mmCIF file of C-alpha atoms in Angstrom:
data_model
loop_
_atom_site.group_PDB
_atom_site.id
_atom_site.type_symbol
_atom_site.label_atom_id
_atom_site.label_comp_id
_atom_site.label_asym_id
_atom_site.label_seq_id
_atom_site.Cartn_x
_atom_site.Cartn_y
_atom_site.Cartn_z
ATOM 1 C CA MET A 17 19.286 7.633 12.676
ATOM 2 C CA GLU A 18 15.615 7.411 11.949
ATOM 3 C CA THR A 19 14.147 7.374 7.997
ATOM 4 C CA HIS A 20 11.183 8.148 6.953
ATOM 5 C CA LEU A 21 9.002 5.678 4.932
ATOM 6 C CA TRP A 22 6.172 7.271 3.235
ATOM 7 C CA LEU A 23 3.628 4.386 2.648
ATOM 8 C CA ILE A 24 1.890 4.678 -0.804
ATOM 9 C CA ARG A 25 -1.208 2.761 -2.078
ATOM 10 C CA HIS A 26 -1.656 2.022 -5.800
ATOM 11 C CA GLY A 27 -3.796 4.241 -7.687
ATOM 12 C CA GLU A 28 -7.227 2.865 -9.161
ATOM 13 C CA THR A 29 -7.712 -0.028 -11.369
ATOM 14 C CA VAL A 30 -10.846 -1.694 -13.518
ATOM 15 C CA TYR A 31 -10.608 -4.102 -10.174
ATOM 16 C CA ASN A 32 -11.055 -1.327 -7.966
ATOM 17 C CA GLN A 33 -13.458 0.287 -9.938
ATOM 18 C CA GLU A 34 -15.828 -2.863 -10.156
ATOM 19 C CA ARG A 35 -15.134 -3.573 -6.611
ATOM 20 C CA ARG A 36 -13.528 -6.819 -7.264
ATOM 21 C CA ILE A 37 -10.667 -8.334 -5.563
ATOM 22 C CA GLN A 38 -6.899 -8.203 -7.181
ATOM 23 C CA GLY A 39 -4.829 -10.312 -5.193
ATOM 24 C CA ARG A 40 -1.589 -10.924 -7.047
ATOM 25 C CA LEU A 41 -3.389 -10.545 -10.180
ATOM 26 C CA ASP A 42 -0.990 -7.582 -11.755
ATOM 27 C CA ILE A 43 -4.379 -5.517 -13.511
ATOM 28 C CA PRO A 44 -2.129 -2.011 -14.516
ATOM 29 C CA LEU A 45 -4.024 0.989 -13.194
ATOM 30 C CA ASN A 46 -6.740 2.501 -15.286
ATOM 31 C CA GLU A 47 -7.301 6.488 -16.320
ATOM 32 C CA ASN A 48 -8.758 7.355 -13.374
ATOM 33 C CA GLY A 49 -5.546 5.426 -11.628
ATOM 34 C CA LYS A 50 -2.612 7.295 -13.919
ATOM 35 C CA GLU A 51 -4.241 10.619 -13.678
ATOM 36 C CA GLN A 52 -3.984 9.967 -9.326
ATOM 37 C CA ALA A 53 -0.582 9.382 -9.711
ATOM 38 C CA ARG A 54 0.269 12.387 -11.837
ATOM 39 C CA LEU A 55 -1.476 15.193 -9.025
ATOM 40 C CA LEU A 56 0.290 12.536 -6.237
ATOM 41 C CA ALA A 57 3.787 13.050 -7.504
ATOM 42 C CA GLU A 58 3.177 16.875 -9.181
ATOM 43 C CA TRP A 59 2.331 17.017 -4.702
ATOM 44 C CA MET A 60 5.417 15.021 -3.513
ATOM 45 C CA ARG A 61 7.756 16.931 -6.038
ATOM 46 C CA THR A 62 8.880 19.148 -3.692
ATOM 47 C CA ARG A 63 9.364 16.855 -1.108
ATOM 48 C CA PRO A 64 12.164 14.986 -0.133
ATOM 49 C CA VAL A 65 12.488 11.665 -1.480
ATOM 50 C CA ASP A 66 16.023 10.031 -1.861
ATOM 51 C CA ALA A 67 14.622 6.669 -3.053
ATOM 52 C CA VAL A 68 11.654 5.060 -4.235
ATOM 53 C CA TYR A 69 10.365 0.971 -3.440
ATOM 54 C CA ALA A 70 7.206 -0.341 -4.847
ATOM 55 C CA SER A 71 6.023 -4.408 -5.056
ATOM 56 C CA ASP A 72 6.598 -5.356 -8.343
ATOM 57 C CA LEU A 73 3.006 -5.474 -9.423
ATOM 58 C CA LYS A 74 1.871 -3.066 -12.162
ATOM 59 C CA ARG A 75 -0.696 -0.651 -10.899
ATOM 60 C CA ALA A 76 2.259 -0.343 -7.536
ATOM 61 C CA VAL A 77 5.166 0.313 -9.977
ATOM 62 C CA GLU A 78 3.457 2.626 -12.445
ATOM 63 C CA THR A 79 1.942 4.269 -8.939
ATOM 64 C CA ALA A 80 5.579 4.618 -8.403
ATOM 65 C CA GLU A 81 7.404 5.555 -11.503
ATOM 66 C CA ALA A 82 5.473 8.891 -11.564
ATOM 67 C CA ILE A 83 7.302 9.869 -8.513
ATOM 68 C CA ALA A 84 10.556 8.502 -9.349
ATOM 69 C CA ARG A 85 9.983 10.969 -12.453
ATOM 70 C CA VAL A 86 9.419 13.740 -11.033
ATOM 71 C CA HIS A 87 12.819 13.307 -8.302
ATOM 72 C CA GLY A 88 15.231 12.240 -11.402
ATOM 73 C CA LEU A 89 15.305 8.067 -9.491
ATOM 74 C CA THR A 90 14.004 4.518 -10.326
ATOM 75 C CA VAL A 91 11.622 2.495 -8.752
ATOM 76 C CA ASN A 92 13.323 -0.267 -6.815
ATOM 77 C CA PRO A 93 10.201 -3.331 -7.402
ATOM 78 C CA LEU A 94 10.302 -5.503 -4.888
ATOM 79 C CA GLN A 95 8.172 -9.204 -4.400
ATOM 80 C CA GLY A 96 7.984 -8.826 -1.193
ATOM 81 C CA LEU A 97 5.755 -6.040 -0.746
ATOM 82 C CA ARG A 98 3.079 -7.768 -3.350
ATOM 83 C CA GLU A 99 -0.808 -7.516 -2.101
ATOM 84 C CA ARG A 100 -2.088 -10.634 0.067
ATOM 85 C CA SER A 101 -2.904 -13.765 -2.155
ATOM 86 C CA PHE A 102 -6.377 -14.137 -2.000
ATOM 87 C CA GLY A 103 -5.867 -17.633 -3.899
ATOM 88 C CA GLU A 104 -9.526 -18.458 -5.559
ATOM 89 C CA TRP A 105 -10.888 -15.013 -4.358
ATOM 90 C CA GLU A 106 -8.817 -12.992 -6.608
ATOM 91 C CA GLY A 107 -10.885 -11.731 -9.417
ATOM 92 C CA ILE A 108 -15.033 -11.927 -7.932
ATOM 93 C CA SER A 109 -16.286 -9.309 -6.605
ATOM 94 C CA PHE A 110 -17.559 -8.427 -3.278
ATOM 95 C CA GLU A 111 -21.104 -8.861 -3.551
ATOM 96 C CA GLU A 112 -20.143 -12.514 -5.370
ATOM 97 C CA LEU A 113 -17.981 -13.263 -1.672
ATOM 98 C CA GLU A 114 -20.875 -12.566 0.517
ATOM 99 C CA GLU A 115 -22.856 -14.712 -1.817
ATOM 100 C CA GLN A 116 -21.024 -17.269 -2.435
ATOM 101 C CA TYR A 117 -18.528 -17.201 0.886
ATOM 102 C CA PRO A 118 -20.379 -17.150 4.409
ATOM 103 C CA ASP A 119 -17.111 -17.245 6.408
ATOM 104 C CA TRP A 120 -15.522 -14.383 4.830
ATOM 105 C CA LYS A 121 -15.878 -11.947 7.055
ATOM 106 C CA LYS A 122 -13.357 -14.981 9.305
ATOM 107 C CA VAL A 123 -11.091 -16.236 6.227
ATOM 108 C CA TRP A 124 -10.587 -12.373 5.629
ATOM 109 C CA ALA A 125 -9.854 -11.803 9.157
ATOM 110 C CA GLU A 126 -7.124 -14.559 9.441
ATOM 111 C CA GLY A 127 -6.748 -15.844 6.752
ATOM 112 C CA GLY A 128 -5.891 -19.829 6.217
ATOM 113 C CA ARG A 129 -9.145 -21.267 3.521
ATOM 114 C CA TYR A 130 -9.313 -21.336 -0.355
ATOM 115 C CA GLY A 131 -5.651 -19.848 -0.911
ATOM 116 C CA VAL A 132 -6.073 -16.774 1.410
ATOM 117 C CA GLU A 133 -2.557 -15.885 2.628
ATOM 118 C CA ARG A 134 -2.613 -15.710 6.766
ATOM 119 C CA PHE A 135 -3.089 -12.709 8.333
ATOM 120 C CA ASP A 136 -0.485 -12.516 10.797
ATOM 121 C CA GLU A 137 2.472 -14.104 7.565
ATOM 122 C CA LEU A 138 1.030 -10.726 5.803
ATOM 123 C CA SER A 139 1.477 -8.590 8.406
ATOM 124 C CA ARG A 140 5.077 -10.131 9.146
ATOM 125 C CA ARG A 141 5.221 -9.577 5.546
ATOM 126 C CA ILE A 142 5.095 -6.661 4.868
ATOM 127 C CA ALA A 143 6.908 -5.362 8.446
ATOM 128 C CA GLU A 144 10.068 -7.291 7.400
ATOM 129 C CA GLN A 145 10.274 -5.543 4.018
ATOM 130 C CA TRP A 146 9.720 -2.062 5.034
ATOM 131 C CA GLU A 147 12.507 -2.207 8.104
ATOM 132 C CA TRP A 148 15.243 -3.787 5.891
ATOM 133 C CA ILE A 149 14.551 -0.517 3.508
ATOM 134 C CA ALA A 150 14.461 1.362 5.981
ATOM 135 C CA ARG A 151 17.683 0.348 8.095
ATOM 136 C CA ARG A 152 18.935 -0.094 4.195
ATOM 137 C CA HIS A 153 18.539 3.804 3.924
ATOM 138 C CA PRO A 154 19.228 5.996 7.514
ATOM 139 C CA GLY A 155 18.170 8.882 7.663
ATOM 140 C CA ALA A 156 16.861 9.453 4.169
ATOM 141 C CA HIS A 157 12.679 10.328 2.889
ATOM 142 C CA VAL A 158 11.566 6.557 0.797
ATOM 143 C CA VAL A 159 9.163 6.361 -1.129
ATOM 144 C CA VAL A 160 6.740 3.253 -1.725
ATOM 145 C CA VAL A 161 4.241 1.958 -3.214
ATOM 146 C CA GLY A 162 1.816 -1.091 -2.286
ATOM 147 C CA HIS A 163 -1.839 -2.245 -1.637
ATOM 148 C CA GLY A 164 -4.085 -1.952 0.805
ATOM 149 C CA SER A 165 -4.808 -4.637 2.636
ATOM 150 C CA SER A 166 -1.155 -5.599 2.423
ATOM 151 C CA MET A 167 -0.390 -1.828 3.789
ATOM 152 C CA HIS A 168 -2.367 -2.512 6.033
ATOM 153 C CA ALA A 169 -1.371 -5.596 7.957
ATOM 154 C CA GLY A 170 2.036 -4.095 8.001
ATOM 155 C CA LEU A 171 0.607 -1.083 10.597
ATOM 156 C CA MET A 172 -1.108 -3.787 12.324
ATOM 157 C CA ALA A 173 2.443 -4.529 12.816
ATOM 158 C CA ILE A 174 4.033 -1.668 13.417
ATOM 159 C CA ALA A 175 1.441 0.143 15.471
ATOM 160 C CA HIS A 176 1.729 -0.768 18.735
ATOM 161 C CA GLU A 177 0.047 1.465 21.519
ATOM 162 C CA GLN A 178 -0.708 3.499 18.267
ATOM 163 C CA ARG A 179 -3.502 0.716 16.723
ATOM 164 C CA ASN A 180 -6.417 2.883 17.655
ATOM 165 C CA GLU A 181 -5.537 5.244 14.655
ATOM 166 C CA LEU A 182 -5.618 2.792 12.487
ATOM 167 C CA ASN A 183 -9.114 2.531 11.943
ATOM 168 C CA VAL A 184 -9.090 4.422 8.540
ATOM 169 C CA ARG A 185 -9.537 2.992 4.620
ATOM 170 C CA LEU A 186 -6.466 3.542 2.409
ATOM 171 C CA THR A 187 -7.824 5.066 -0.282
ATOM 172 C CA ASN A 188 -5.563 5.224 -3.569
ATOM 173 C CA THR A 189 -2.866 6.991 -3.676
ATOM 174 C CA GLY A 190 -3.293 8.130 -0.135
ATOM 175 C CA VAL A 191 -0.306 8.810 2.392
ATOM 176 C CA THR A 192 1.257 7.195 5.112
ATOM 177 C CA SER A 193 4.132 7.982 7.403
ATOM 178 C CA VAL A 194 5.636 6.786 9.095
ATOM 179 C CA THR A 195 8.964 6.844 11.124
ATOM 180 C CA PHE A 196 11.700 4.179 12.050
ATOM 181 C CA HIS A 197 14.309 4.769 14.363
ATOM 182 C CA PRO A 198 17.086 1.949 14.663
ATOM 183 C CA ASP A 199 17.051 2.073 18.888
ATOM 184 C CA HIS A 200 13.379 3.091 19.322
ATOM 185 C CA GLY A 201 11.410 1.415 16.755
ATOM 186 C CA TRP A 202 8.204 2.535 14.335
ATOM 187 C CA GLN A 203 5.876 5.577 15.391
ATOM 188 C CA LEU A 204 2.808 6.292 12.570
ATOM 189 C CA VAL A 205 3.242 10.577 11.813
ATOM 190 C CA ARG A 206 0.114 10.785 9.379
ATOM 191 C CA ILE A 207 -2.676 7.999 7.782
ATOM 192 C CA ASN A 208 -3.799 8.048 4.290
ATOM 193 C CA GLN A 209 -3.208 11.595 3.315
ATOM 194 C CA THR A 210 -4.849 12.461 0.593
ATOM 195 C CA ASP A 211 -4.542 16.287 0.084
ATOM 196 C CA HIS A 212 -3.185 16.102 -4.073
ATOM 197 C CA LEU A 213 -7.225 14.440 -4.659
ATOM 198 C CA GLN A 214 -8.713 17.603 -4.644
ATOM 199 C CA ALA A 215 -9.040 17.626 -8.592
ATOM 200 C CA VAL A 216 -10.038 14.079 -9.079
ATOM 201 C CA LYS A 217 -13.233 11.349 -8.111
ATOM 202 C CA SER A 218 -11.966 8.234 -6.246
ATOM 203 C CA ALA A 219 -13.626 4.494 -6.705
ATOM 204 C CA ASP A 220 -12.202 4.232 -3.124
ATOM 205 C CA ARG A 221 -14.540 7.975 -1.745
#
C-alpha cells in the first residue's frame, strides 16, 4: 500500500532570522515561527493526517505539535530526524562562515571537516528514517517535521530521476509531499508548498 508523507521544515527561529547556523543547537520557534506553525496547522486541518513525527529538537516538535493538536494526535519525536551536525560552525552567522572558512562550500557539500556530518551519511540517515516511518504506516498520511539541510539531503537520496526538481530552497514550514510504495519506492509529488504563508513574512522568503 502507498504511504503519503508530508515532509515539513520547522517554523522560523531567531537563528533563522539572524542567519546563524543552528545544526543540533536546540533553538525554539520565535513569534513569527509560532504564527507560521499556526497557519500551517490551519491549512493542514482539512487534509488527512494519521500520524505526526518530528525531530526531537524544539523547533521541530513545536511546529509538529501545532498540526497534531488540530487532528487530535500526539507527536512522535525521533532523534534520527535531527538536523545535520555542523560541528564548530554551529552558532556562527553565514557571514562569519564565509570569512573564517575559505573552504566552507566544499565542506558544506561533503562534510567530514570541522565536525560537520558527512553528506552521504546524512542522506542515508534521513532516508532510512523516512522509510521506517512509511513502512510503519502502510496506506496512511503521515506528517514528518524536520530541518532544511537534513530534509534536502534525504530528498537527494530518494528522488533519483527527479533530482532536477530539488533546486529549490526549503522554506520555514514549507510542505514537500512524497509517496512511498514498498514495491515501487519513492515518488516526489510536490516540493516546498507555502500556500499557508500568504499572511506572514519569513526570514527565508
